[in-house]
Amino acid sequence: MSDNSINNNQVKSKKRVSDHGEVFTAPREVNAMLDLVKQETERIDSRFFEPACGNGNFLTEVLKRKLITVESRYAQSQLEFECYAVIAVSSIYGVDILQDNVEECRERLFVIFNNKYTSLYKSQNKDECRRSVKYILNRNILWGDALNLKTPNEKAEPIIFSEWSAINGSMIKRRDFTLSNLLEGDLHTYNAAKYKSFEIPLFSDEGDPAFLPTPIVNFPLIHFLRIGENDTDKL
Ligand SMILES: C[S@@+](CC[C@H](N)C(=O)[O-])C[C@H]1O[C@@H](n2cnc3c(N)ncnc32)[C@H](O)[C@@H]1O
């Protein structure tokens, strides 16, 4: 599969610019901004949320950086690489109001993972690992309106994100939250972030004095290679 992770085309159409303010950020600016939080972009499990992610110019670069860390530490062991690569993917979140952007963003992220994975392990690579990554991307990159935190269709349902936490190495705990609940504790950060930055603390892992969001669903622990195995969730 070709690496379509670099997107130099900043405008798709004048109409999209005037309707949705869609002008994608160029790679040079993306990298300069990410370098302001370089350490976080290279940390495997640091969580990034981009509320108007477009087709993923920031999120794809974050994933590339995280995967460089995963490869440098764990490439010797395929199972460890797989586990930490899944954790890296699971820490990246985005919302966009345009469905085609959401699909492109998921696909670009998947291709970055898959190219790295297949180049390292060639015929030894596993479809289960690819399934887990695809499933997580479908849950983490969502079609939604970042202003009212709902789906942009007539149902106007709350945007629901999944928190993925690694437990005892290869097991994963999933908990689902509404985005509005997650942001209750961070509204100030969120409002500032919408205008100034691409990163807001979604599931805080920095020991902030605690606002504890309430999960709407708690899932049983699951092995990271079995994520999405029995789920027929249509997203
Ligand atoms: C200036 S572009 C930036 C895209 C991407 N963040 C980047 O830097 O390449 C703005 C994006 O916001 C999306 N957008 C506009 N209004 C939105 C809303 N209410 N909720 C979510 N996304 C929105 C557009 O579809 C577009 O992809």
Short mmCIF file of N, CA, C and O in Angstrom, two decimals, residues 148-201:
data_model
loop_
_atom_site.label_atom_id
_atom_site.label_comp_id
_atom_site.label_asym_id
_atom_site.label_seq_id
_atom_site.Cartn_x
_atom_site.Cartn_y
_atom_site.Cartn_z
N ASN A 148 -21.08 21.71 19.17
CA ASN A 148 -22.15 21.24 20.08
C ASN A 148 -21.88 19.83 20.62
O ASN A 148 -22.67 19.30 21.40
N LEU A 149 -20.78 19.21 20.18
CA LEU A 149 -20.34 17.90 20.68
C LEU A 149 -21.33 16.79 20.35
O LEU A 149 -21.46 15.81 21.09
N LYS A 150 -22.02 16.97 19.21
CA LYS A 150 -23.00 15.96 18.77
C LYS A 150 -22.72 15.53 17.33
O LYS A 150 -21.94 16.18 16.63
N THR A 151 -23.39 14.46 16.91
CA THR A 151 -23.25 14.04 15.52
C THR A 151 -24.00 15.03 14.63
O THR A 151 -25.08 15.51 15.01
N PRO A 152 -23.44 15.34 13.45
CA PRO A 152 -24.05 16.37 12.61
C PRO A 152 -25.21 15.84 11.76
O PRO A 152 -25.46 16.38 10.70
N ASN A 153 -25.95 14.82 12.20
CA ASN A 153 -27.11 14.34 11.45
C ASN A 153 -28.38 14.69 12.22
O ASN A 153 -28.32 15.33 13.27
N GLU A 154 -29.54 14.23 11.70
CA GLU A 154 -30.78 14.65 12.38
C GLU A 154 -30.92 14.05 13.77
O GLU A 154 -31.54 14.62 14.65
N LYS A 155 -30.23 12.94 14.01
CA LYS A 155 -30.30 12.34 15.36
C LYS A 155 -29.58 13.20 16.40
O LYS A 155 -29.93 13.16 17.57
N ALA A 156 -28.59 13.94 15.99
CA ALA A 156 -27.79 14.79 16.89
C ALA A 156 -27.48 14.06 18.21
O ALA A 156 -27.79 14.53 19.30
N GLU A 157 -26.83 12.90 18.05
CA GLU A 157 -26.47 12.12 19.24
C GLU A 157 -25.16 12.63 19.83
O GLU A 157 -24.31 13.16 19.09
N PRO A 158 -24.98 12.44 21.14
CA PRO A 158 -23.71 12.88 21.74
C PRO A 158 -22.52 12.14 21.11
O PRO A 158 -22.62 10.95 20.80
N ILE A 159 -21.43 12.84 20.94
CA ILE A 159 -20.18 12.18 20.49
C ILE A 159 -19.67 11.33 21.66
O ILE A 159 -19.58 11.81 22.79
N ILE A 160 -19.37 10.07 21.35
CA ILE A 160 -18.90 9.16 22.40
C ILE A 160 -17.51 8.65 22.03
O ILE A 160 -17.30 8.09 20.95
N PHE A 161 -16.57 8.86 22.94
CA PHE A 161 -15.21 8.37 22.73
C PHE A 161 -14.91 7.21 23.66
O PHE A 161 -15.48 7.11 24.74
N SER A 162 -13.98 6.37 23.23
CA SER A 162 -13.52 5.25 24.05
C SER A 162 -12.15 5.56 24.62
O SER A 162 -11.26 5.99 23.90
N GLU A 163 -12.03 5.34 25.90
CA GLU A 163 -10.70 5.38 26.54
C GLU A 163 -10.15 3.96 26.51
O GLU A 163 -10.84 3.01 26.88
N TRP A 164 -8.91 3.81 26.05
CA TRP A 164 -8.25 2.50 26.00
C TRP A 164 -7.08 2.55 26.97
O TRP A 164 -6.20 3.41 26.82
N SER A 165 -7.06 1.65 27.95
CA SER A 165 -5.95 1.66 28.91
C SER A 165 -5.33 0.27 28.96
O SER A 165 -6.04 -0.73 29.10
N ALA A 166 -4.00 0.25 28.86
CA ALA A 166 -3.29 -1.04 28.92
C ALA A 166 -3.17 -1.49 30.37
O ALA A 166 -2.83 -0.70 31.25
N ILE A 167 -3.52 -2.76 30.60
CA ILE A 167 -3.45 -3.33 31.95
C ILE A 167 -2.63 -4.62 31.86
O ILE A 167 -2.90 -5.44 30.97
N ASN A 168 -1.69 -4.80 32.75
CA ASN A 168 -0.88 -6.03 32.76
C ASN A 168 -0.32 -6.37 31.38
O ASN A 168 -0.50 -7.48 30.89
N GLY A 169 0.28 -5.42 30.75
CA GLY A 169 0.93 -5.72 29.46
C GLY A 169 -0.03 -5.76 28.32
O GLY A 169 -0.34 -4.74 27.72
N SER A 170 -0.55 -6.95 28.02
CA SER A 170 -1.26 -7.08 26.75
C SER A 170 -2.79 -6.99 26.84
O SER A 170 -3.47 -7.18 25.85
N MET A 171 -3.31 -6.71 28.04
CA MET A 171 -4.77 -6.59 28.16
C MET A 171 -5.17 -5.11 28.06
O MET A 171 -4.44 -4.22 28.50
N ILE A 172 -6.35 -4.88 27.50
CA ILE A 172 -6.82 -3.51 27.29
C ILE A 172 -8.19 -3.33 27.95
O ILE A 172 -9.09 -4.18 27.79
N LYS A 173 -8.32 -2.24 28.68
CA LYS A 173 -9.61 -1.88 29.28
C LYS A 173 -10.21 -0.75 28.45
O LYS A 173 -9.56 0.27 28.21
N ARG A 174 -11.45 -0.95 28.01
CA ARG A 174 -12.15 0.11 27.27
C ARG A 174 -13.28 0.67 28.12
O ARG A 174 -14.07 -0.08 28.68
N ARG A 175 -13.33 2.00 28.19
CA ARG A 175 -14.46 2.66 28.84
C ARG A 175 -14.95 3.75 27.90
O ARG A 175 -14.14 4.51 27.36
N ASP A 176 -16.26 3.86 27.73
CA ASP A 176 -16.81 4.88 26.83
C ASP A 176 -17.36 6.05 27.62
O ASP A 176 -17.99 5.87 28.68
N PHE A 177 -17.13 7.24 27.07
CA PHE A 177 -17.58 8.49 27.70
C PHE A 177 -18.19 9.39 26.64
O PHE A 177 -17.74 9.37 25.48
N THR A 178 -19.14 10.22 27.06
CA THR A 178 -19.56 11.27 26.12
C THR A 178 -18.47 12.33 26.11
O THR A 178 -17.85 12.61 27.14
N LEU A 179 -18.27 12.93 24.94
CA LEU A 179 -17.25 13.98 24.85
C LEU A 179 -17.63 15.16 25.75
O LEU A 179 -16.76 15.76 26.39
N SER A 180 -18.92 15.46 25.84
CA SER A 180 -19.31 16.61 26.69
C SER A 180 -18.92 16.35 28.14
O SER A 180 -18.44 17.24 28.83
N ASN A 181 -19.08 15.13 28.60
CA ASN A 181 -18.69 14.81 29.97
C ASN A 181 -17.17 14.91 30.15
O ASN A 181 -16.67 15.47 31.13
N LEU A 182 -16.42 14.40 29.15
CA LEU A 182 -14.96 14.45 29.26
C LEU A 182 -14.46 15.89 29.33
O LEU A 182 -13.46 16.17 30.00
N LEU A 183 -15.16 16.76 28.63
CA LEU A 183 -14.67 18.14 28.56
C LEU A 183 -15.15 19.01 29.72
O LEU A 183 -14.66 20.12 29.87
N GLU A 184 -16.07 18.50 30.52
CA GLU A 184 -16.58 19.30 31.64
C GLU A 184 -15.45 19.83 32.50
O GLU A 184 -15.44 20.98 32.91
N GLY A 185 -14.49 18.97 32.78
CA GLY A 185 -13.40 19.38 33.65
C GLY A 185 -12.36 20.24 32.95
O GLY A 185 -11.48 20.77 33.58
N ASP A 186 -12.48 20.35 31.65
CA ASP A 186 -11.41 21.01 30.89
C ASP A 186 -11.93 22.09 29.97
O ASP A 186 -11.30 22.41 28.97
N LEU A 187 -13.08 22.65 30.30
CA LEU A 187 -13.69 23.57 29.35
C LEU A 187 -12.80 24.75 29.02
O LEU A 187 -12.71 25.17 27.89
N HIS A 188 -12.11 25.24 30.01
CA HIS A 188 -11.26 26.40 29.73
C HIS A 188 -10.14 26.00 28.78
O HIS A 188 -9.87 26.67 27.80
N THR A 189 -9.53 24.86 29.10
CA THR A 189 -8.46 24.38 28.23
C THR A 189 -9.01 24.14 26.84
O THR A 189 -8.38 24.46 25.84
N TYR A 190 -10.23 23.57 26.80
CA TYR A 190 -10.80 23.22 25.51
C TYR A 190 -11.02 24.47 24.67
O TYR A 190 -10.63 24.54 23.51
N ASN A 191 -11.61 25.51 25.27
CA ASN A 191 -11.89 26.71 24.50
C ASN A 191 -10.59 27.34 24.01
O ASN A 191 -10.50 27.78 22.88
N ALA A 192 -9.58 27.36 24.88
CA ALA A 192 -8.30 27.91 24.47
C ALA A 192 -7.71 27.04 23.36
O ALA A 192 -7.22 27.54 22.35
N ALA A 193 -7.81 25.72 23.56
CA ALA A 193 -7.17 24.79 22.62
C ALA A 193 -7.78 24.91 21.22
O ALA A 193 -7.08 24.78 20.23
N LYS A 194 -9.09 25.15 21.18
CA LYS A 194 -9.75 25.22 19.88
C LYS A 194 -9.11 26.31 19.02
O LYS A 194 -9.02 26.18 17.82
N TYR A 195 -8.67 27.37 19.65
CA TYR A 195 -8.12 28.47 18.88
C TYR A 195 -6.61 28.46 18.80
O TYR A 195 -6.03 28.97 17.88
N LYS A 196 -5.97 27.89 19.81
CA LYS A 196 -4.51 28.07 19.89
C LYS A 196 -3.71 26.80 19.68
O LYS A 196 -2.53 26.85 19.48
N SER A 197 -4.31 25.67 19.82
CA SER A 197 -3.47 24.48 19.87
C SER A 197 -4.23 23.30 19.31
O SER A 197 -5.39 23.37 18.99
N PHE A 198 -3.55 22.18 19.20
CA PHE A 198 -4.17 20.99 18.66
C PHE A 198 -4.32 19.94 19.73
O PHE A 198 -4.82 18.88 19.49
N GLU A 199 -3.83 20.22 20.91
CA GLU A 199 -3.84 19.17 21.92
C GLU A 199 -4.64 19.62 23.13
O GLU A 199 -4.44 20.70 23.64
N ILE A 200 -5.59 18.83 23.54
CA ILE A 200 -6.22 19.10 24.82
C ILE A 200 -6.22 17.82 25.63
O ILE A 200 -6.17 16.72 25.08
N PRO A 201 -6.21 17.94 26.94
CA PRO A 201 -6.21 16.72 27.74
C PRO A 201 -7.59 16.08 27.68
O PRO A 201 -8.55 16.67 28.14
#
